[in-house]
Tab-separated table of C-alpha atoms in Angstrom:
chain	number	residue	atom	x	y	z
A	1	UNK	CA	106.351	85.967	77.609
A	2	UNK	CA	107.457	88.756	75.278
A	3	UNK	CA	109.802	88.272	72.434
A	4	UNK	CA	113.176	89.412	73.751
A	5	UNK	CA	115.265	88.684	70.658
A	6	UNK	CA	117.036	92.024	70.608
A	7	UNK	CA	117.595	92.246	74.379
A	8	UNK	CA	121.262	91.139	74.280
A	9	UNK	CA	121.841	93.812	71.571
A	10	UNK	CA	120.409	96.464	73.895
A	11	UNK	CA	122.424	95.262	76.868
A	12	UNK	CA	125.712	95.085	74.927
A	13	UNK	CA	125.205	98.652	73.653
A	14	UNK	CA	126.363	99.865	77.085
A	15	UNK	CA	129.264	98.737	79.286
A	16	UNK	CA	128.346	96.338	82.134
A	17	UNK	CA	128.777	98.855	84.939
A	18	UNK	CA	126.180	99.490	87.653
A	19	UNK	CA	125.903	103.204	86.611
A	20	UNK	CA	124.334	102.075	83.339
A	21	UNK	CA	121.320	100.626	85.139
A	22	UNK	CA	118.953	103.489	84.438
A	23	UNK	CA	120.184	104.103	80.907
A	24	UNK	CA	119.617	100.431	80.003
A	25	UNK	CA	116.227	100.451	81.635
A	26	UNK	CA	115.223	103.372	79.472
A	27	UNK	CA	116.407	101.587	76.361
A	28	UNK	CA	114.474	98.452	77.411
A	29	UNK	CA	111.402	100.579	78.112
A	30	UNK	CA	111.682	102.309	74.762
A	31	UNK	CA	111.985	98.983	72.935
A	32	UNK	CA	109.247	96.942	74.617
A	33	UNK	CA	107.129	99.804	76.042
A	34	UNK	CA	107.592	98.247	79.518
A	35	UNK	CA	110.174	96.394	81.529
A	36	UNK	CA	109.476	92.649	81.176
A	37	UNK	CA	110.420	90.535	84.169
A	38	UNK	CA	112.781	88.396	82.070
A	39	UNK	CA	114.510	91.486	80.733
A	40	UNK	CA	115.066	92.761	84.276
A	41	UNK	CA	116.549	89.416	85.276
A	42	UNK	CA	118.918	89.533	82.316
A	43	UNK	CA	119.782	93.124	83.122
A	44	UNK	CA	120.539	92.268	86.797
A	45	UNK	CA	122.872	89.446	85.823
A	46	UNK	CA	124.540	91.559	83.086
A	47	UNK	CA	125.313	94.391	85.528
A	48	UNK	CA	125.945	91.914	88.431
A	49	UNK	CA	123.413	93.752	90.582
A	50	UNK	CA	120.973	92.125	93.022
A	51	UNK	CA	117.547	91.656	91.533
A	52	UNK	CA	115.972	93.478	94.480
A	53	UNK	CA	117.888	96.672	93.672
A	54	UNK	CA	117.001	96.460	89.986
A	55	UNK	CA	113.350	95.999	90.879
A	56	UNK	CA	113.412	98.901	93.343
A	57	UNK	CA	114.757	101.261	90.635
A	58	UNK	CA	112.210	99.970	88.134
A	59	UNK	CA	109.392	100.727	90.600
A	60	UNK	CA	110.659	104.189	91.518
A	61	UNK	CA	110.573	106.071	88.237
A	62	UNK	CA	107.314	107.060	86.617
A	63	UNK	CA	108.861	106.856	83.165
A	64	UNK	CA	109.496	103.149	83.707
A	65	UNK	CA	106.627	100.698	83.697
A	66	UNK	CA	106.273	97.083	84.802
A	67	UNK	CA	103.101	96.559	82.762
A	68	UNK	CA	102.898	96.994	78.966
A	69	UNK	CA	102.128	100.546	77.760
A	70	UNK	CA	100.195	101.366	74.597
A	71	UNK	CA	101.914	102.089	71.291
A	72	UNK	CA	100.895	105.691	71.718
A	73	UNK	CA	101.312	107.565	74.985
A	74	UNK	CA	98.812	110.364	75.675
A	75	UNK	CA	99.879	112.537	78.631
A	76	UNK	CA	97.609	115.169	80.188
A	77	UNK	CA	99.617	117.813	81.961
A	78	UNK	CA	98.301	118.432	85.489
A	79	UNK	CA	100.932	121.003	86.533
A	80	UNK	CA	99.856	124.163	88.289
A	81	UNK	CA	99.214	126.258	85.148
A	82	UNK	CA	97.354	123.469	83.342
A	83	UNK	CA	95.442	122.595	86.461
A	84	UNK	CA	94.189	126.181	86.769
A	85	UNK	CA	93.322	126.193	83.038
A	86	UNK	CA	91.120	123.109	83.471
A	87	UNK	CA	93.358	120.028	83.063
A	88	UNK	CA	90.686	118.019	84.931
A	89	UNK	CA	88.135	118.718	82.238
A	90	UNK	CA	90.606	117.783	79.531
A	91	UNK	CA	91.327	114.576	81.398
A	92	UNK	CA	87.651	113.787	81.726
A	93	UNK	CA	86.997	114.489	78.037
A	94	UNK	CA	89.948	112.323	76.997
A	95	UNK	CA	88.770	109.460	79.284
A	96	UNK	CA	85.364	109.625	77.687
A	97	UNK	CA	86.688	109.802	74.143
A	98	UNK	CA	89.312	107.027	74.546
A	99	UNK	CA	87.061	104.931	76.852
A	100	UNK	CA	89.911	104.326	79.300
A	101	UNK	CA	90.653	105.823	82.696
A	102	UNK	CA	93.772	107.784	83.615
A	103	UNK	CA	96.714	105.400	84.066
A	104	UNK	CA	95.110	102.710	81.961
A	105	UNK	CA	96.003	101.153	78.621
A	106	UNK	CA	93.343	100.275	76.070
A	107	UNK	CA	92.492	96.595	75.646
A	108	UNK	CA	93.891	96.664	72.065
A	109	UNK	CA	97.271	97.962	73.419
A	110	UNK	CA	97.207	100.913	71.042
A	111	UNK	CA	96.975	103.738	73.567
A	112	UNK	CA	97.804	104.661	77.190
A	113	UNK	CA	96.515	107.667	79.079
A	114	UNK	CA	98.657	109.228	81.785
A	115	UNK	CA	99.043	112.377	83.738
A	116	UNK	CA	102.291	114.312	84.046
A	117	UNK	CA	103.169	117.085	86.471
A	118	UNK	CA	104.600	119.681	84.150
A	119	UNK	CA	105.973	119.505	80.628
A	120	UNK	CA	107.471	123.026	80.831
A	121	UNK	CA	105.064	124.570	78.304
A	122	UNK	CA	102.921	126.486	80.789
A	123	UNK	CA	102.254	129.357	78.336
A	124	UNK	CA	100.329	126.857	76.202
A	125	UNK	CA	98.251	125.535	79.136
A	126	UNK	CA	96.308	123.309	79.220
A	127	UNK	CA	98.713	120.960	77.492
A	128	UNK	CA	98.360	117.440	76.176
A	129	UNK	CA	101.404	115.458	74.949
A	130	UNK	CA	101.083	112.650	72.455
A	131	UNK	CA	104.360	110.719	72.480
A	132	UNK	CA	106.905	113.504	72.037
A	133	UNK	CA	104.646	116.121	70.477
A	134	UNK	CA	103.109	118.928	72.558
A	135	UNK	CA	99.617	120.198	71.885
A	136	UNK	CA	98.704	123.423	73.620
A	137	UNK	CA	95.543	125.415	74.348
A	138	UNK	CA	93.427	122.311	74.396
A	139	UNK	CA	89.727	122.381	75.311
A	140	UNK	CA	87.324	119.510	75.909
A	141	UNK	CA	85.901	120.387	72.489
A	142	UNK	CA	89.065	120.589	70.359
A	143	UNK	CA	90.715	117.411	71.672
A	144	UNK	CA	88.730	115.698	68.961
A	145	UNK	CA	91.141	117.229	66.489
A	146	UNK	CA	94.191	115.678	68.167
A	147	UNK	CA	95.854	112.817	66.217
A	148	UNK	CA	94.751	110.306	68.884
A	149	UNK	CA	93.811	107.289	66.908
A	150	UNK	CA	95.821	107.675	63.726
B	1	UNK	CA	146.205	114.220	120.079
B	2	UNK	CA	144.169	116.475	122.276
B	3	UNK	CA	142.800	118.597	119.378
B	4	UNK	CA	140.893	115.554	118.157
B	5	UNK	CA	138.788	115.640	121.309
B	6	UNK	CA	135.988	118.106	121.898
B	7	UNK	CA	134.212	118.950	125.099
B	8	UNK	CA	130.711	119.792	126.082
B	9	UNK	CA	127.721	118.667	128.153
B	10	UNK	CA	124.874	116.277	127.593
B	11	UNK	CA	121.996	116.798	129.973
B	12	UNK	CA	124.350	118.888	132.102
B	13	UNK	CA	126.975	116.115	132.381
B	14	UNK	CA	130.446	117.054	131.153
B	15	UNK	CA	131.878	114.802	128.455
B	16	UNK	CA	134.875	114.752	126.110
B	17	UNK	CA	134.506	112.778	122.925
B	18	UNK	CA	136.401	112.268	119.700
B	19	UNK	CA	135.365	114.766	117.051
B	20	UNK	CA	132.733	113.341	114.677
B	21	UNK	CA	131.180	111.154	117.400
B	22	UNK	CA	127.402	111.231	116.873
B	23	UNK	CA	125.235	112.572	119.720
B	24	UNK	CA	123.618	109.163	120.047
B	25	UNK	CA	126.983	107.378	120.628
B	26	UNK	CA	128.138	110.125	123.009
B	27	UNK	CA	124.946	109.770	125.031
B	28	UNK	CA	125.380	106.000	125.182
B	29	UNK	CA	128.774	106.562	126.847
B	30	UNK	CA	126.948	108.409	129.604
B	31	UNK	CA	124.235	105.733	129.829
B	32	UNK	CA	121.677	108.351	128.688
B	33	UNK	CA	118.849	106.526	127.059
B	34	UNK	CA	117.637	107.946	123.702
B	35	UNK	CA	114.808	105.928	122.124
B	36	UNK	CA	115.516	104.578	118.654
B	37	UNK	CA	113.691	102.369	116.168
B	38	UNK	CA	115.668	102.319	112.914
B	39	UNK	CA	119.098	102.412	114.570
B	40	UNK	CA	121.385	99.407	114.720
B	41	UNK	CA	125.042	99.400	115.928
B	42	UNK	CA	126.144	97.410	112.902
B	43	UNK	CA	124.538	99.674	110.290
B	44	UNK	CA	125.265	103.081	108.899
B	45	UNK	CA	122.691	105.435	110.534
B	46	UNK	CA	119.906	106.391	108.205
B	47	UNK	CA	117.800	108.761	110.367
B	48	UNK	CA	114.466	107.383	109.185
B	49	UNK	CA	112.402	107.058	112.320
B	50	UNK	CA	113.240	110.551	113.687
B	51	UNK	CA	112.622	109.302	117.210
B	52	UNK	CA	116.125	109.968	118.520
B	53	UNK	CA	115.636	113.737	118.134
B	54	UNK	CA	117.467	115.846	120.740
B	55	UNK	CA	118.289	119.500	121.234
B	56	UNK	CA	121.767	120.822	120.472
B	57	UNK	CA	122.177	124.473	121.316
B	58	UNK	CA	118.654	125.607	120.563
B	59	UNK	CA	118.207	123.476	117.453
B	60	UNK	CA	116.545	120.060	117.106
B	61	UNK	CA	118.705	117.371	115.574
B	62	UNK	CA	118.458	113.687	114.826
B	63	UNK	CA	121.043	112.329	117.244
B	64	UNK	CA	121.999	109.156	115.297
B	65	UNK	CA	123.139	111.280	112.325
B	66	UNK	CA	124.489	114.404	114.063
B	67	UNK	CA	128.295	114.384	114.367
B	68	UNK	CA	129.706	116.508	117.196
B	69	UNK	CA	132.237	118.878	115.644
B	70	UNK	CA	132.300	122.058	117.689
B	71	UNK	CA	133.759	122.531	121.161
B	72	UNK	CA	131.500	123.559	124.081
B	73	UNK	CA	128.435	121.780	122.714
B	74	UNK	CA	125.304	121.677	124.872
B	75	UNK	CA	123.016	118.759	124.234
B	76	UNK	CA	119.664	118.276	125.921
B	77	UNK	CA	117.930	114.969	125.493
B	78	UNK	CA	115.030	115.561	127.824
B	79	UNK	CA	113.869	119.141	127.277
B	80	UNK	CA	110.147	119.927	126.702
B	81	UNK	CA	111.015	120.758	123.100
B	82	UNK	CA	112.527	117.289	122.593
B	83	UNK	CA	109.538	115.672	124.299
B	84	UNK	CA	107.156	117.549	121.983
B	85	UNK	CA	109.147	116.606	118.904
B	86	UNK	CA	109.158	112.927	119.831
B	87	UNK	CA	105.457	113.048	120.731
B	88	UNK	CA	104.730	114.408	117.264
B	89	UNK	CA	106.843	111.750	115.527
B	90	UNK	CA	105.114	109.050	117.626
B	91	UNK	CA	101.665	110.347	116.687
B	92	UNK	CA	102.561	109.629	113.069
B	93	UNK	CA	104.202	106.284	113.819
B	94	UNK	CA	101.310	105.009	115.929
B	95	UNK	CA	98.912	105.883	113.110
B	96	UNK	CA	100.948	103.696	110.771
B	97	UNK	CA	101.711	100.929	113.292
B	98	UNK	CA	98.873	100.809	115.818
B	99	UNK	CA	99.516	97.181	116.766
B	100	UNK	CA	103.290	97.256	117.344
B	101	UNK	CA	103.981	96.785	121.097
B	102	UNK	CA	107.092	98.970	121.096
B	103	UNK	CA	105.343	101.858	119.354
B	104	UNK	CA	102.326	101.503	121.685
B	105	UNK	CA	104.625	101.646	124.722
B	106	UNK	CA	106.545	104.671	123.418
B	107	UNK	CA	103.355	106.499	122.393
B	108	UNK	CA	102.021	105.960	125.924
B	109	UNK	CA	105.263	107.209	127.459
B	110	UNK	CA	105.170	110.400	125.351
B	111	UNK	CA	101.401	110.844	125.455
B	112	UNK	CA	101.023	110.553	121.669
B	113	UNK	CA	97.638	109.963	120.060
B	114	UNK	CA	97.344	108.647	116.492
B	115	UNK	CA	97.551	111.441	113.941
B	116	UNK	CA	94.666	111.660	111.481
B	117	UNK	CA	96.507	113.995	109.211
B	118	UNK	CA	97.616	111.650	106.429
B	119	UNK	CA	95.500	108.605	107.187
B	120	UNK	CA	98.037	106.048	105.967
B	121	UNK	CA	97.059	102.451	105.647
B	122	UNK	CA	97.820	101.002	109.109
B	123	UNK	CA	99.919	98.009	108.218
B	124	UNK	CA	102.374	98.049	111.090
B	125	UNK	CA	105.388	98.850	108.889
B	126	UNK	CA	106.957	102.235	109.544
B	127	UNK	CA	109.114	102.185	106.358
B	128	UNK	CA	112.310	102.645	108.355
B	129	UNK	CA	114.154	100.321	105.964
B	130	UNK	CA	116.044	98.652	108.781
B	131	UNK	CA	115.330	95.182	107.337
B	132	UNK	CA	116.455	96.264	103.886
B	133	UNK	CA	119.712	97.735	105.206
B	134	UNK	CA	120.440	94.639	107.280
B	135	UNK	CA	119.764	92.401	104.317
B	136	UNK	CA	122.121	94.510	102.255
B	137	UNK	CA	124.961	94.560	104.763
B	138	UNK	CA	124.644	90.761	105.042
B	139	UNK	CA	125.255	90.683	101.242
B	140	UNK	CA	122.013	88.883	100.489
B	141	UNK	CA	120.091	92.004	99.374
B	142	UNK	CA	116.986	89.899	98.836
B	143	UNK	CA	114.374	92.527	99.730
B	144	UNK	CA	114.091	96.211	98.930
B	145	UNK	CA	111.892	99.287	99.467
B	146	UNK	CA	109.814	99.635	96.320
B	147	UNK	CA	107.653	102.500	95.164
B	148	UNK	CA	107.360	106.073	96.344
B	149	UNK	CA	105.590	108.011	99.010
B	150	UNK	CA	102.568	106.368	100.582
B	151	UNK	CA	102.844	103.377	98.230
B	152	UNK	CA	106.343	102.475	99.404
B	153	UNK	CA	106.566	98.882	100.620
B	154	UNK	CA	109.199	96.313	101.556
B	155	UNK	CA	109.056	93.407	99.164
B	156	UNK	CA	110.955	90.833	97.204
B	157	UNK	CA	111.563	91.446	93.444
B	158	UNK	CA	108.343	91.457	91.342
B	159	UNK	CA	106.266	91.497	94.555
B	160	UNK	CA	107.012	87.789	94.962
B	161	UNK	CA	108.706	85.852	97.778
B	162	UNK	CA	112.396	86.984	97.599
B	163	UNK	CA	114.345	84.296	95.731
B	164	UNK	CA	117.709	85.438	97.082
B	165	UNK	CA	116.499	85.093	100.702
B	166	UNK	CA	118.523	82.568	102.714
B	167	UNK	CA	116.179	82.555	105.728
B	168	UNK	CA	118.673	84.062	108.152
B	169	UNK	CA	115.912	85.969	110.054
B	170	UNK	CA	118.130	89.079	110.426
B	171	UNK	CA	115.254	91.213	109.065
B	172	UNK	CA	112.507	89.605	111.182
B	173	UNK	CA	114.442	89.669	114.437
B	174	UNK	CA	115.396	93.350	113.998
B	175	UNK	CA	112.129	94.796	112.782
B	176	UNK	CA	111.199	97.474	115.326
B	177	UNK	CA	107.470	96.831	114.862
B	178	UNK	CA	107.723	93.029	114.572
B	179	UNK	CA	106.021	93.183	111.217
B	180	UNK	CA	108.064	90.505	109.442
B	181	UNK	CA	106.476	87.242	110.649
B	182	UNK	CA	108.512	84.042	110.735
B	183	UNK	CA	108.159	80.686	112.368
B	184	UNK	CA	109.919	77.375	112.842
B	185	UNK	CA	108.052	74.126	112.915
B	186	UNK	CA	109.115	70.533	112.308
B	187	UNK	CA	112.550	71.496	111.010
B	188	UNK	CA	111.125	74.063	108.599
B	189	UNK	CA	111.668	77.778	108.924
B	190	UNK	CA	109.146	80.051	107.157
B	191	UNK	CA	109.662	83.716	106.339
B	192	UNK	CA	108.631	86.004	103.440
B	193	UNK	CA	106.372	83.327	102.080
B	194	UNK	CA	109.212	80.865	101.693
B	195	UNK	CA	110.044	77.659	103.517
B	196	UNK	CA	113.574	76.622	104.402
B	197	UNK	CA	114.813	73.240	105.629
B	198	UNK	CA	116.899	73.561	108.802
B	199	UNK	CA	120.083	71.509	108.953
B	200	UNK	CA	120.456	69.573	112.194
B	201	UNK	CA	123.792	69.444	114.032
B	202	UNK	CA	125.195	65.911	113.394
B	203	UNK	CA	126.158	65.609	117.068
B	204	UNK	CA	123.184	66.833	119.072
B	205	UNK	CA	120.534	67.373	116.403
B	206	UNK	CA	119.928	71.054	117.241
B	207	UNK	CA	118.883	72.858	114.064
B	208	UNK	CA	120.086	76.453	113.952
B	209	UNK	CA	120.769	77.246	110.306
B	210	UNK	CA	119.036	76.782	106.988
B	211	UNK	CA	120.799	74.983	104.208
B	212	UNK	CA	120.765	78.237	102.155
B	213	UNK	CA	122.482	80.071	105.014
B	214	UNK	CA	125.282	77.462	105.264
B	215	UNK	CA	125.766	77.532	101.485
B	216	UNK	CA	125.822	81.339	101.408
B	217	UNK	CA	128.330	81.711	104.280
B	218	UNK	CA	130.669	79.043	103.051
B	219	UNK	CA	133.650	80.733	104.745
B	220	UNK	CA	132.082	80.137	108.205
B	221	UNK	CA	130.239	77.031	107.303
B	222	UNK	CA	130.132	74.672	110.241
B	223	UNK	CA	128.673	71.229	110.345
B	224	UNK	CA	128.217	71.425	114.112
B	225	UNK	CA	126.168	73.747	116.279
B	226	UNK	CA	128.296	76.260	118.312
B	227	UNK	CA	128.086	74.178	121.530
B	228	UNK	CA	129.149	70.947	119.893
B	229	UNK	CA	131.813	72.713	117.857
B	230	UNK	CA	133.344	74.099	121.066
B	231	UNK	CA	133.306	70.616	122.612
B	232	UNK	CA	134.842	69.162	119.516
B	233	UNK	CA	137.634	71.751	119.385
B	234	UNK	CA	138.314	71.324	123.134
B	235	UNK	CA	138.436	67.526	122.586
B	236	UNK	CA	140.828	67.907	119.635
B	237	UNK	CA	143.097	70.167	121.735
B	238	UNK	CA	143.064	67.705	124.576
B	239	UNK	CA	144.057	64.883	122.180
B	240	UNK	CA	146.920	67.020	120.869
B	241	UNK	CA	148.108	67.754	124.370
B	242	UNK	CA	147.973	64.080	125.310
B	243	UNK	CA	149.957	63.276	122.177
B	244	UNK	CA	152.528	65.918	123.044
B	245	UNK	CA	152.814	64.673	126.651
B	246	UNK	CA	153.280	61.129	125.406
B	247	UNK	CA	155.810	62.041	122.788
B	248	UNK	CA	157.872	63.898	125.436
C-alpha cells in the first residue's frame, strides 16, 4: 500500500462537492503518479459519491491511471501530422532504447512510455513530449540526445 | 387545454397525444409493437440499443427518445427503411451477443446476419447500460460502465465483486441478453461473484429477500413475505372489527 500521508491535505484543498471529482483526481494523480485504490475510496467518501461512479470516471480518462506511472512520462505524439512524419519509427526507436513497450513503465519505476493523439505542435512533427516539455523534429537517430534518463 | 395536444398518424392510424410524448409511448397507446432492448418504463430513456428506430416524416428516429412536438406528424414503424435500419442494428448486436435468445430471435425476424465489420469480442453484453441505470435508480449504484469504446465493460469498482451490491437481482432480471448470471440455492443467492443469505419469512419460511436488501430498504422493511403480511394485516383488521363490535 502506498504512503498516503498527504491525501487528506489534497482532499481538503477543494470543497467536498461532486463537481470537484475530476480536479481532485488530477491532484491525486499528480501527487502519487496514479490513483491508488485507497485514495479513491477516501475520495468517494469525502465527496459522498458511490465508489462505482468514482471508479468509472477514473477508468475513463487517459490522463488518469490506476497503475503506477514512472517518475518521467515520455509521450510519443501519434496525431495525423506526426504519424505522416514517422511517429511509428520514433516509437520503435524509443521502445528499443528504453527497453519498454508503448504503454509500459520500466521495472525501476523511473520512466513510462505512452502515445498521445495530438499535442498541438504539428509544425514540429514528429513530436515527443517528456513531462511538460515538447521536443520537435525528432528522428530515430536524434532521440538519443533527448534528456530521457537524466 | 386543447393546444397541449397534437395530432398525427402512426402506421396510418390517427392519434392525438400530449405534446412531448415520445413516439414509443404513443405507439404503445395504439398497441403497435416496437422492439426494444435497453428501454424500461421506470427509467429515463437512453437510446443505446437503437432497435426502436422508426420513420417520422422521411427521417429515421430513435422512438424512445423522440418527443412528438409538431402537429400533423406521420410516423411509420414498419416501412422498408425502418426494417433495413433495424436489420443493420441487429447485425451488430448479434455479432456482440450471438448466444442471447432474444437477439437471436430478433435477428431471425429481421433477417440479420452477424456483422464482421468491427469483430468485437462476443461476450453477450451489448453495453446498453440498462443494468447500470437500474442499479442507479434503485440508489445502490454498485456497478458501472468502465472504460471507453471496445474496452467498455460493466463491472464493480476496481474490477472486483461490487461491495455495494445488495443482491436485489434488478440488473440480472432486466438484462436484455441475460448476461448477468445469478442463482439461488440452499438459502443463498449468488450474483456478481458475491453470495447473499436469504432471510426466511418467520411465518411460512419463504425466502424472498437478502439481508442486505432488507437493511438497505429500511423504510419498506418487512419481516413477513407479501402473502403472510397480507394475511396478518387482514387478521389484525378482523380483530379490530371484533373489538369494535364487542365494545358497541
